[in-house]
Coordinates of C-alpha atoms in Angstrom, one line a residue:
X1 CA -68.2 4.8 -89.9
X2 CA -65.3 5.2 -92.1
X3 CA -64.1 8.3 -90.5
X4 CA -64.5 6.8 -87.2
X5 CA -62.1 3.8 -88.3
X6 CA -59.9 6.4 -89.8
X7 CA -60.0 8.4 -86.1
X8 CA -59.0 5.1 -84.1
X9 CA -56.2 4.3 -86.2
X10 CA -55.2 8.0 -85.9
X11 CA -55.6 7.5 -82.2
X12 CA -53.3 4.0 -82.2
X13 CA -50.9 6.0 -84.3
X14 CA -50.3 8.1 -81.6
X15 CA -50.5 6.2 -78.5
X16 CA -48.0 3.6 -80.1
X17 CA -45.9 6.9 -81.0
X18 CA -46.0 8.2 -77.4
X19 CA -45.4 4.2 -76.0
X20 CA -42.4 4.5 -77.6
X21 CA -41.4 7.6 -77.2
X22 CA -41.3 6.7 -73.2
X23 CA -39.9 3.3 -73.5
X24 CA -36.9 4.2 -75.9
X25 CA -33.5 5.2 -73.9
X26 CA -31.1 7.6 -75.9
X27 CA -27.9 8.6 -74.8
X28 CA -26.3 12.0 -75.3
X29 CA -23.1 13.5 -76.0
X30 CA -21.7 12.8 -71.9
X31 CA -22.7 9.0 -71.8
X32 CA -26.0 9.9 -70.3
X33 CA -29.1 7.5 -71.1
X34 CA -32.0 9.3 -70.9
X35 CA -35.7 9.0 -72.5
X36 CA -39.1 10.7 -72.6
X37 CA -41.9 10.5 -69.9
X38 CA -45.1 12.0 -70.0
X39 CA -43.6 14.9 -72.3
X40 CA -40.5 15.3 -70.0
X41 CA -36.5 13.8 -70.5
X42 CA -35.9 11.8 -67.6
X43 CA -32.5 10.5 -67.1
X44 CA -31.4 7.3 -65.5
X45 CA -30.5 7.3 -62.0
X46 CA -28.3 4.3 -60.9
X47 CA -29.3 2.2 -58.0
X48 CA -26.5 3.0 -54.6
X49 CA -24.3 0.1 -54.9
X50 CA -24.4 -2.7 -51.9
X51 CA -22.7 -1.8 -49.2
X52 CA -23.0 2.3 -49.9
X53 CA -24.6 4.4 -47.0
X54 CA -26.0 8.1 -47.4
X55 CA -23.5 10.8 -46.3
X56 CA -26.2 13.5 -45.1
X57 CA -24.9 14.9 -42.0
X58 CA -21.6 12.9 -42.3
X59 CA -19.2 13.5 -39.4
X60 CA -15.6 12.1 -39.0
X61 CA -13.6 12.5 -35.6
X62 CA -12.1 15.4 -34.4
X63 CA -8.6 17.1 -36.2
X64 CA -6.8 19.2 -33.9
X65 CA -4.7 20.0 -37.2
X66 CA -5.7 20.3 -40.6
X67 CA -2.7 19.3 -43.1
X68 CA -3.5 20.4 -46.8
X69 CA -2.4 20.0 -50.0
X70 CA -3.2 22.4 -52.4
X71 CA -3.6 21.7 -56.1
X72 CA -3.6 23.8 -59.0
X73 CA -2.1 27.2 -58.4
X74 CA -3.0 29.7 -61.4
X75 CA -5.5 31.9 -60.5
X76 CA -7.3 31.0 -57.4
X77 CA -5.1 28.7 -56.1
X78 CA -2.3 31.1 -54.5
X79 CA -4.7 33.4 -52.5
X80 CA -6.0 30.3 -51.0
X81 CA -2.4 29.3 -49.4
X82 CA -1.8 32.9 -47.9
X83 CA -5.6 33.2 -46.4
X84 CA -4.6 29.3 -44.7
X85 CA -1.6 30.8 -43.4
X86 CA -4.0 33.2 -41.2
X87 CA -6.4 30.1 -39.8
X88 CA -5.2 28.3 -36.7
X89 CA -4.4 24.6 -36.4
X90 CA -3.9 24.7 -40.2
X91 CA -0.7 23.6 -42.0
X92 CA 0.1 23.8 -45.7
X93 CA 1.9 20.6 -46.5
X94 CA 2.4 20.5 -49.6
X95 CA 1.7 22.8 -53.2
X96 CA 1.3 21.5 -56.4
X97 CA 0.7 23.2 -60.3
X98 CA 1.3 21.4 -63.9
X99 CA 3.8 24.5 -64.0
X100 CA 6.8 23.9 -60.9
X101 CA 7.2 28.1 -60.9
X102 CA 4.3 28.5 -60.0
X103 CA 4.0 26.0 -57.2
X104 CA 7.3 27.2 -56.0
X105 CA 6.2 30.9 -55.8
X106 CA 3.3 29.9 -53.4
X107 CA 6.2 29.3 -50.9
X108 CA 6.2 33.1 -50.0
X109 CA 3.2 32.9 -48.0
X110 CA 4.7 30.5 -46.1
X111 CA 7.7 32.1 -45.5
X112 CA 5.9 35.7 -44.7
X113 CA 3.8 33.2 -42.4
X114 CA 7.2 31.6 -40.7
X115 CA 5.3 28.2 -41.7
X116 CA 7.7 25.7 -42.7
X117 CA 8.0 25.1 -46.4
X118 CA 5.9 22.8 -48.2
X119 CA 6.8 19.9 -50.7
X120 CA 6.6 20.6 -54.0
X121 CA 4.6 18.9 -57.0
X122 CA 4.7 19.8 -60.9
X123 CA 3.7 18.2 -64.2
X124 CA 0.2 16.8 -65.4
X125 CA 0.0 13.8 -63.2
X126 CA 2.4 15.2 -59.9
X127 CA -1.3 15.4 -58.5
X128 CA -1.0 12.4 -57.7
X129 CA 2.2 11.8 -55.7
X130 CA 0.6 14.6 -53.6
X131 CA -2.9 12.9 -53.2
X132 CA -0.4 9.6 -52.4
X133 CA 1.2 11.4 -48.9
X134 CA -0.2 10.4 -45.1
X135 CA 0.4 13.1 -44.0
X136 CA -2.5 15.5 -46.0
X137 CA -5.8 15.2 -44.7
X138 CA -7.7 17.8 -47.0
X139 CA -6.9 18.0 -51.1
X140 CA -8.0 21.5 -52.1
X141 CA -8.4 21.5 -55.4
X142 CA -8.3 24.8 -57.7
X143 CA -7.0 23.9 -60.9
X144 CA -8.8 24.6 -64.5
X145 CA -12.4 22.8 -64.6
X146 CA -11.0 19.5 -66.7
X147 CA -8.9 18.3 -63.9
X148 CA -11.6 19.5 -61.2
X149 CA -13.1 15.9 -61.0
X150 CA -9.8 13.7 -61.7
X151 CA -7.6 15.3 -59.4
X152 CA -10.7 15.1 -56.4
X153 CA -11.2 11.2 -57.8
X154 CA -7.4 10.6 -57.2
X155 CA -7.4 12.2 -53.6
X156 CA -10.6 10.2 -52.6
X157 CA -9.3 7.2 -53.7
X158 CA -6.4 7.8 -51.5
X159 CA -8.5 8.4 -48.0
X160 CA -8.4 12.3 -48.4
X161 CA -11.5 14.9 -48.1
X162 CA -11.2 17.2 -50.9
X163 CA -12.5 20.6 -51.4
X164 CA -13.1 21.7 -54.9
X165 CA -13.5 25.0 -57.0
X166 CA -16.4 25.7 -58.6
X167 CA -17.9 24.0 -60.7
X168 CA -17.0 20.8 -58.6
X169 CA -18.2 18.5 -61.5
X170 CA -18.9 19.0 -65.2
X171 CA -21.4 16.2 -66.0
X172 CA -23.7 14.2 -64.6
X173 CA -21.2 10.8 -64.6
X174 CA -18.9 13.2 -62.7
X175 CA -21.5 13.9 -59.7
X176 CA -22.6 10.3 -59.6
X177 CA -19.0 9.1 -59.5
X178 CA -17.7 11.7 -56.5
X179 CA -21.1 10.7 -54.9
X180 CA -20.0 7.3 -54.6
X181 CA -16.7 7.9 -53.8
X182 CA -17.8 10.3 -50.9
X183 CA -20.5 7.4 -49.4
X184 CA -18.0 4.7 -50.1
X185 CA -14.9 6.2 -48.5
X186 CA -16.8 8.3 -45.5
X187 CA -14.7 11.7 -46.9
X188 CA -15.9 14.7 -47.5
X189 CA -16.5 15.9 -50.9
X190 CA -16.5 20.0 -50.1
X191 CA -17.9 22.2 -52.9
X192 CA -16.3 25.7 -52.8
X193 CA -18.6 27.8 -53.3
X194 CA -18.0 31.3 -51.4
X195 CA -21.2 33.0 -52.3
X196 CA -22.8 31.4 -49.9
X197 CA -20.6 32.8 -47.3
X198 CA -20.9 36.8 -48.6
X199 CA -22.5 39.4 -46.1
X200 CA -25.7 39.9 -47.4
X201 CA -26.9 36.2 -48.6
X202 CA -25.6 35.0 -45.0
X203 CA -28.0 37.7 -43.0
X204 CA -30.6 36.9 -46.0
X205 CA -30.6 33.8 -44.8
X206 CA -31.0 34.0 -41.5
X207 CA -33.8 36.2 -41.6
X208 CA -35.3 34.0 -44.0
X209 CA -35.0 30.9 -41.2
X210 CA -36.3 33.0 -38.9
X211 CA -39.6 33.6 -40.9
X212 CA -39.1 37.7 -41.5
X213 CA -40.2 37.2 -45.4
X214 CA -42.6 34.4 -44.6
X215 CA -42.8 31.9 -46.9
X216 CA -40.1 31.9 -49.8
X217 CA -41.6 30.7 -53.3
X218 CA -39.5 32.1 -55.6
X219 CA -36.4 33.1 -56.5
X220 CA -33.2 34.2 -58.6
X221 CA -30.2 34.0 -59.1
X222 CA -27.3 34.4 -61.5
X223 CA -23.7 34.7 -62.6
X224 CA -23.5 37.8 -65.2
X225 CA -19.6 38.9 -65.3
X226 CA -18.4 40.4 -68.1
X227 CA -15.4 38.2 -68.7
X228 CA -13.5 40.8 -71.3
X229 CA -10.6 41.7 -69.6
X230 CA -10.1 38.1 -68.1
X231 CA -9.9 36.1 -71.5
X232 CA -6.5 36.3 -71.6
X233 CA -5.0 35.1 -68.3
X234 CA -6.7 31.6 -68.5
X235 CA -4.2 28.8 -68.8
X236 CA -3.1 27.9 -72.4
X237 CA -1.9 24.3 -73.0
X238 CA 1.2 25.2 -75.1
X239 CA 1.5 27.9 -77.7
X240 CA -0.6 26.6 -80.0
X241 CA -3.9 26.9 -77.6
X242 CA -5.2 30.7 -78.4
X243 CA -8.5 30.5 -76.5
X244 CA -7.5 29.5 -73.4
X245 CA -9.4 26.7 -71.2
X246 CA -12.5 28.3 -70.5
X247 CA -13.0 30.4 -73.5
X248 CA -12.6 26.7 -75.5
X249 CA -14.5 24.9 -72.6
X250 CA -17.9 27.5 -73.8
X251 CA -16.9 26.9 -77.1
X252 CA -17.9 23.2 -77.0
X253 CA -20.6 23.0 -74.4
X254 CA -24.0 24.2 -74.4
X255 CA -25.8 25.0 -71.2
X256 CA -25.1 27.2 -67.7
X257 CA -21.5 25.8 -67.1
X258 CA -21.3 28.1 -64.1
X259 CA -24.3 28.1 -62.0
X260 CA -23.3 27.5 -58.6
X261 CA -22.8 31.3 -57.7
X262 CA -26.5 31.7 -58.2
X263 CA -28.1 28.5 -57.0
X264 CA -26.4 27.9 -54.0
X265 CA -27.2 30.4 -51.7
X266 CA -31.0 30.4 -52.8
X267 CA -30.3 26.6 -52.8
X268 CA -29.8 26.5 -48.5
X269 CA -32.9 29.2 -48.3
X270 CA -35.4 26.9 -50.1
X271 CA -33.9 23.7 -48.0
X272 CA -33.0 21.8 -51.3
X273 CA -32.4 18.7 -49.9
X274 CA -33.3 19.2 -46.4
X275 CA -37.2 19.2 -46.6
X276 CA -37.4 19.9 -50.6
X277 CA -35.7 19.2 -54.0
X278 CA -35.3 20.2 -57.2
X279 CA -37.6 18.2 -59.8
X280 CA -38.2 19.8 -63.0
X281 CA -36.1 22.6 -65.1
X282 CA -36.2 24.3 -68.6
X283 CA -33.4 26.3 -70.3
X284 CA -33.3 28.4 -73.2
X285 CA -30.2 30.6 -74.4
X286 CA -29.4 33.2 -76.9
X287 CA -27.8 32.5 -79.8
X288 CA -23.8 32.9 -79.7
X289 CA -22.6 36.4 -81.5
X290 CA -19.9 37.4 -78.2
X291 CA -18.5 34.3 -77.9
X292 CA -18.4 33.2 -81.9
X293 CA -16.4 36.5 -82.5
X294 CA -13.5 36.1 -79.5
X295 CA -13.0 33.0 -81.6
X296 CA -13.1 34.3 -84.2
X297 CA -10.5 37.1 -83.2
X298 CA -8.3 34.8 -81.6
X299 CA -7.9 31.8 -84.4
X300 CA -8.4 34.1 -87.5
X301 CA -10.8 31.6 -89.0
X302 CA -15.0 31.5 -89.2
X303 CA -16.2 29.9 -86.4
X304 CA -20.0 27.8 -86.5
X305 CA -19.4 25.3 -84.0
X306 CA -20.0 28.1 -80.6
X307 CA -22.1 25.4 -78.3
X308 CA -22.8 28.2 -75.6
X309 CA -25.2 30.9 -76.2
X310 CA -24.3 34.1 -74.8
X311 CA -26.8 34.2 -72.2
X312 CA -29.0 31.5 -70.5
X313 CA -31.7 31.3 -68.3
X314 CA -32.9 27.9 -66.5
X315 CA -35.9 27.7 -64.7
X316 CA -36.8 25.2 -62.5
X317 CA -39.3 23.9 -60.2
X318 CA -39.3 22.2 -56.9
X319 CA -41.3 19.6 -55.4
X320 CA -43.3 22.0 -52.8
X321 CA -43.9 24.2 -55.5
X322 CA -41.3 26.1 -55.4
X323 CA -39.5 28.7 -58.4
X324 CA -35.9 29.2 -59.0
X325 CA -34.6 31.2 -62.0
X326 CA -30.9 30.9 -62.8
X327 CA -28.8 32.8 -65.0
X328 CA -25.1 32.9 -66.7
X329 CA -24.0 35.7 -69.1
X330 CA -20.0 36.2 -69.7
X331 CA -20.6 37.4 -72.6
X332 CA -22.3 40.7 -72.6
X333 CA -21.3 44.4 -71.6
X334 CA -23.2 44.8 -68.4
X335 CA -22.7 45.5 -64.7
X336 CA -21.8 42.0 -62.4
X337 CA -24.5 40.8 -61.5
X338 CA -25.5 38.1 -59.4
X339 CA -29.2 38.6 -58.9
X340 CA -30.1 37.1 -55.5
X341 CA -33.7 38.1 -55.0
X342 CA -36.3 36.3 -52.9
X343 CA -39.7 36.5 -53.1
X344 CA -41.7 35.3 -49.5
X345 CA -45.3 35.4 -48.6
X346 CA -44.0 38.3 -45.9
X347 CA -41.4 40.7 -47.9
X348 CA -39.0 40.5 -50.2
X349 CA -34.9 40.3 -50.5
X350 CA -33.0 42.2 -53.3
X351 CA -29.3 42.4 -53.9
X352 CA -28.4 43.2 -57.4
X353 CA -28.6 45.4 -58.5
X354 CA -30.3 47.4 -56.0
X355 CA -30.0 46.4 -52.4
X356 CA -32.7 46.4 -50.1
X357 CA -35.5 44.6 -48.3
X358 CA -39.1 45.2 -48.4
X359 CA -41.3 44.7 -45.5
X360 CA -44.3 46.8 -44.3
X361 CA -44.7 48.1 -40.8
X362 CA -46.3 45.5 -39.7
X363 CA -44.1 42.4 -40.7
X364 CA -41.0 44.6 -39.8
X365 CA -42.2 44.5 -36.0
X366 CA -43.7 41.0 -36.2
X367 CA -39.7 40.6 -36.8
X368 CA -38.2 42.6 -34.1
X369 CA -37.3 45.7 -35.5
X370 CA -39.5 49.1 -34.4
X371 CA -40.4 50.9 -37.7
X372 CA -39.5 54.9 -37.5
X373 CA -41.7 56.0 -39.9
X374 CA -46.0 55.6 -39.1
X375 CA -46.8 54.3 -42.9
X376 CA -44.2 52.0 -44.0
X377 CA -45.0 49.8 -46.7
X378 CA -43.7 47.3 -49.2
X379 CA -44.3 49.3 -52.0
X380 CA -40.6 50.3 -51.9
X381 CA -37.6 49.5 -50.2
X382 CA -36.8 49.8 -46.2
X383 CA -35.3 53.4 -45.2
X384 CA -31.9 53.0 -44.7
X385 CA -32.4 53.5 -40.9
X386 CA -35.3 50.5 -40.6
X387 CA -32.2 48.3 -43.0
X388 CA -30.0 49.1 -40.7
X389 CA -31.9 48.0 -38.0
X390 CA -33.1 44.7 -39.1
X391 CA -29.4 43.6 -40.7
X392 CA -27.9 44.2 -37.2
X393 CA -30.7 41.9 -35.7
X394 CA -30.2 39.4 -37.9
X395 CA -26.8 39.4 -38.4
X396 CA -25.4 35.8 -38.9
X397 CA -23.6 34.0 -36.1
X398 CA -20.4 33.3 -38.6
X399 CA -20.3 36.6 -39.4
X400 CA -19.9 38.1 -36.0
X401 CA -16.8 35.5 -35.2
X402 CA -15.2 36.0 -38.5
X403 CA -16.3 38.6 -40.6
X404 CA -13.8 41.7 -39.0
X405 CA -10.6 39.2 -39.9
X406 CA -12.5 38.7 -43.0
X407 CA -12.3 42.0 -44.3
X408 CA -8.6 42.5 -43.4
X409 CA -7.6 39.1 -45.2
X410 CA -9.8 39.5 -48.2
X411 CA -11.3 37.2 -51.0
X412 CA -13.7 38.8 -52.7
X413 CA -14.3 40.9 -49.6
X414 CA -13.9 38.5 -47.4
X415 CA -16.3 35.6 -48.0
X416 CA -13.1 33.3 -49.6
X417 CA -11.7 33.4 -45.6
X418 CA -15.3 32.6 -44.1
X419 CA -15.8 29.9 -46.2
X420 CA -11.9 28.6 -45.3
X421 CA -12.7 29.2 -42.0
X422 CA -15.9 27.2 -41.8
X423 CA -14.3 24.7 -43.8
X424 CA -11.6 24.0 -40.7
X425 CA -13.5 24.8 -38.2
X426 CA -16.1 22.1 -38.8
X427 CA -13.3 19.4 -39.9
X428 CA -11.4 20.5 -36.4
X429 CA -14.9 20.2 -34.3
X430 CA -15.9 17.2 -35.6
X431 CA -19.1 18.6 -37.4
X432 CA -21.0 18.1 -40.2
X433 CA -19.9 20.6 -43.2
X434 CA -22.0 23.1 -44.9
X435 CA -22.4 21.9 -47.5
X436 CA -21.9 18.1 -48.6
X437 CA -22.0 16.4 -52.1
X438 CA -25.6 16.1 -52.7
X439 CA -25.0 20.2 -52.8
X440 CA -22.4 19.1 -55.1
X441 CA -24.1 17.4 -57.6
X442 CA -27.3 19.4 -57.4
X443 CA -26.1 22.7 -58.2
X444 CA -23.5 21.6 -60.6
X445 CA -25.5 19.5 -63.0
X446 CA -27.5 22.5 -64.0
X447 CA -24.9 22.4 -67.2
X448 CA -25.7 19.4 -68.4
X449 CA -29.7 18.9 -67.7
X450 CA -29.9 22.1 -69.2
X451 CA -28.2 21.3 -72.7
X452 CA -30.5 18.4 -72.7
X453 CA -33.6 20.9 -72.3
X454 CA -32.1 23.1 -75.2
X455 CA -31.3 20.3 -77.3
X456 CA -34.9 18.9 -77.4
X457 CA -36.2 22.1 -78.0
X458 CA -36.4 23.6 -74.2
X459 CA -37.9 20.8 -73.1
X460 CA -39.1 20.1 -69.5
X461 CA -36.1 17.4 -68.1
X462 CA -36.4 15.9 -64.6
X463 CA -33.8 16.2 -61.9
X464 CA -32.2 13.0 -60.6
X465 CA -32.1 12.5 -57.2
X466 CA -28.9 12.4 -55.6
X467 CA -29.6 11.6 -52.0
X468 CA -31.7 8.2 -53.4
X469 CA -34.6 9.2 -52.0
X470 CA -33.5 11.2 -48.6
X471 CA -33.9 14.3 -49.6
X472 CA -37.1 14.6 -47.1
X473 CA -35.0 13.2 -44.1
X474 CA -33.3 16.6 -43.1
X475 CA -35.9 19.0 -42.1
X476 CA -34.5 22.5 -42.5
X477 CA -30.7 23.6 -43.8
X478 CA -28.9 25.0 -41.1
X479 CA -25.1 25.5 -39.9
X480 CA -23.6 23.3 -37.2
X481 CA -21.7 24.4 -34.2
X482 CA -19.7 22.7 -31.2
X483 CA -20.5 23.9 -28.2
X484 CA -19.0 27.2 -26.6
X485 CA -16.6 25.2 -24.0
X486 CA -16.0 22.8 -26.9
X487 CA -15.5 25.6 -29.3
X488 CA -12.6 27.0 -27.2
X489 CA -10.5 24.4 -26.0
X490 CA -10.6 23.3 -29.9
X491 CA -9.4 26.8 -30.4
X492 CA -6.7 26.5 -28.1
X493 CA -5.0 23.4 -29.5
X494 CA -5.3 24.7 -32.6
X495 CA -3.4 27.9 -31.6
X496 CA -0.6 26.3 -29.5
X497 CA -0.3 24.0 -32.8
X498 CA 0.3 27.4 -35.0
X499 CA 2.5 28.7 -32.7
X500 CA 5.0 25.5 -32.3
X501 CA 4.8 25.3 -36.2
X502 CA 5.9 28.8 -36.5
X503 CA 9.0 28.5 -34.5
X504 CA 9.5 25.3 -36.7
X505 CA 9.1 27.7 -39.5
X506 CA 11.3 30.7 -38.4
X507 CA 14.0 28.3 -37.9
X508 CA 13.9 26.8 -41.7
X509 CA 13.9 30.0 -43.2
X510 CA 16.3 31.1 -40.9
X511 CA 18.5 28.2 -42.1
X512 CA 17.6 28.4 -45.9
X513 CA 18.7 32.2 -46.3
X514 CA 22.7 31.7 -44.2

């Protein structure tokens, strides 16, 4: 009997000790409350305020021009100008940079363009004169990760869509907060992300929508680039700043700060959003030794305060059951990598680092495409003939109207101008955009749910839902179009618009050099 006792009070011991694990709310380093559930973090997702709608499939009317202002122009930022300068119905209006040189170099493109000069912004808040104008209808934001979410804040507030760099938004405040600002003001809230737009992920995908792998239930994804010859050229904030922005930015958080490359594109295959969501993930990460040392190097003292690991892996789980496996590494000596691998019920999609597709004979003429050879399997990869075949089947619509000019503007290939392209032509045809900022939020806040995993000793942490319960509205993720007669008189105007601006243009530089 006495044992017995001593077992039930052991028993009330516990159950007390799991009752308060799950009712106690903790908040972590970002502002975040969060608190236990069954075994698994779970962090608070606030109600949509009154008078907030959903922005899934938002449209908003018709721009027969696109007027942009372009912030933040280091790295990415100037290649963006010169590919708008090859886009119809496009013009830059103004350029802005916390340095004025740089902004002002940007105006070559214009001038190679004959567009007309744009207006000029400079210092840490000229931002904000620029988001100010009424004559900017798109903000496209590229500046250094910190000012990501303040400088697309400012331009919302002022009645402009914005397009932002990836990552969009660096915590989980950060996606609730454009979220709002998106539902509340009916703008767009764009998330660059140009790996959806490369050649292989976009005639993945269509294949994958038109059932050639069967069912996908798992798959990868990653950002592995050797960042060693790059640490350098990121922005310093004065001459006392030897790390740089991003090397700090690793140094003091924890978790895959730059997922996006990897999630998104498997992100549209699995639907996210659009039939299924993300619900449960788990992230370990190595310990820092790449990343401790370029501190090291760089400030000539010991550093123990690396947050980031030099690799990480996040796993996660989706509501149909579902597995995605994301990785970062920017760290290590090793080849690029992004991963991209699908697994389906019916083949199998590889990019990195061998690029192929595996299909026997029998699912590769279920899918249109007569096999050559009499025993082809999915042990191994498709010939190079049977490839061939079944990427020039399936190659994807946006390709074939963009992807030749692609290749002769460039970015990364080509897939900067797609997405660019895309980007305008859905704003000029009064579509929905490609992605929205559930995408957003979802694939950004991989940084921060994962830190709390690692934190809690890789612990299982629940996704939020950021559509508030609609992720199940949209059946299917898939690209919108105008019609064909639509498509080309929108086309037109936005041509004869190009060409009166460029006279405007000639004439101004014309001026400018007597």
């Amino acid at each position: 009997m006495k044992n017995f006792k001593l077992l039930l009070l052991g028993l009330c011991v516990v159950m007390c000790a799991c009752s308060a694990q799950t009712q106690t709310s903790m908040t972590n380093e970002y502002g975040t409350e969060w608190q236990w559930e069954n075994g698994t973090i779970v962090v608070k997702t606030p109600e949509r305020p009154a008078g907030q709608k959903s922005v899934l499939g938002l449209t908003v009317p018709k721009m027969e021009s696109v007027r942009v202002g372009f912030v933040g122009l280091g790295m990415r930022g100037p290649g963006a100008v010169e590919r708008f300068t090859y886009i119809p119905g496009t013009q830059v209006v103004a350029l802005c940079d916390y340095e004025q040189s740089r902004a002002e170099k940007c105006q070559k493109y214009l001038k190679k363009a004959s567009m007309p000069k744009a207006a000029i912004y400079s210092g840490e808040k000229g931002y904000e004169e620029l988001c100010k104008r009424d004559d900017i209808d798109l903000v496209y934001i590229a500046a250094d990760w910190l000012h990501h979410f303040s400088v697309a804040k400012c331009a919302l507030e002022n009645g402009k869509h914005v397009a932002i760099e990836v990552p969009s938004a660096m915590n989980l405040q950060e996606c609730w907060d454009l979220i709002n600002l998106s539902e509340t003001t009916r703008k767009h809230c764009f998330i660059l992300e140009n790996c959806c737009y490369d050649w292989y992920e976009m005639n993945t995908l269509n294949m994958a929508q038109n059932g050639v792998f069967g069912e996908i239930i798992r798959a990868q994804g990653a950002y592995i680039h050797n960042l060693a010859p790059f640490w350098n050229h990121y922005w310093k904030a004065g001459e006392n700043d030897k790390l740089g922005w991003r090397l700090d930015y690793n140094m003091r958080h924890r978790g895959d700060v730059y997922a996006t490359h990897g999630l998104g594109p498997v992100a549209q295959v699995l639907d996210i959003h659009r039939g299924d969501r993300m619900k449960t993930l788990v992230a370990m990460d190595t310990k820092s030794v790449i990343g401790k040392a370029l501190v090291e190097e760089r400030t000539d003292s010991v550093c123990n305060n690396f947050r980031n690991g030099d690799h990480t892996t996040t796993m996660i789980r989706t509501e149909n059951g579902k597995v995605i496996e994301i990785q970062h590494n920017v760290m290590t000596p090793q080849p690029y990598n992004r991963l991209y691998q699908l697994t389906g019920t019916k083949g199998f999609a590889n990019k990195y680092p061998v690029r192929g597709y595996a299909l026997d004979a029998e699912q590769l003429s279920a899918s249109g495409v007569q096999p050559k050879i009499d025993d082809l399997n999915s042990h191994g990869f498709l010939p190079k003939a049977e490839m061939d075949a079944l990427v020039e089947k399936y190659q994807h619509p946006i390709l074939k109207k963009y992807g030749e000019l692609a290749k002769e503007v460039g970015g990364h290939g080509g897939m900067d101008f797609i997405m660019d392209c895309r980007l305008v032509y859905c704003l000029q045809n009064g579509l929905p955009l490609d992605m929205d900022v559930y995408d957003l939020a979802e694939w950004c806040c991989l940084a921060e749910l994962g830190t709390l995993s690692m934190d809690n000793n890789c612990a299982a942490v629940a996704f939020p839902d950021f559509t508030r319960g609609e992720w199940n509205v949209v059946k299917g993720y898939k690209h919108a179009y105008a019609s064909p007669e639509v498509e080309k008189s929108t086309e037109e105007k936005a041509e004869a618009f190009t060409a009166e601006l460029k006279k405007l243009g000639a004439i101004e530089w014309a001026e400018a050099e007597k």
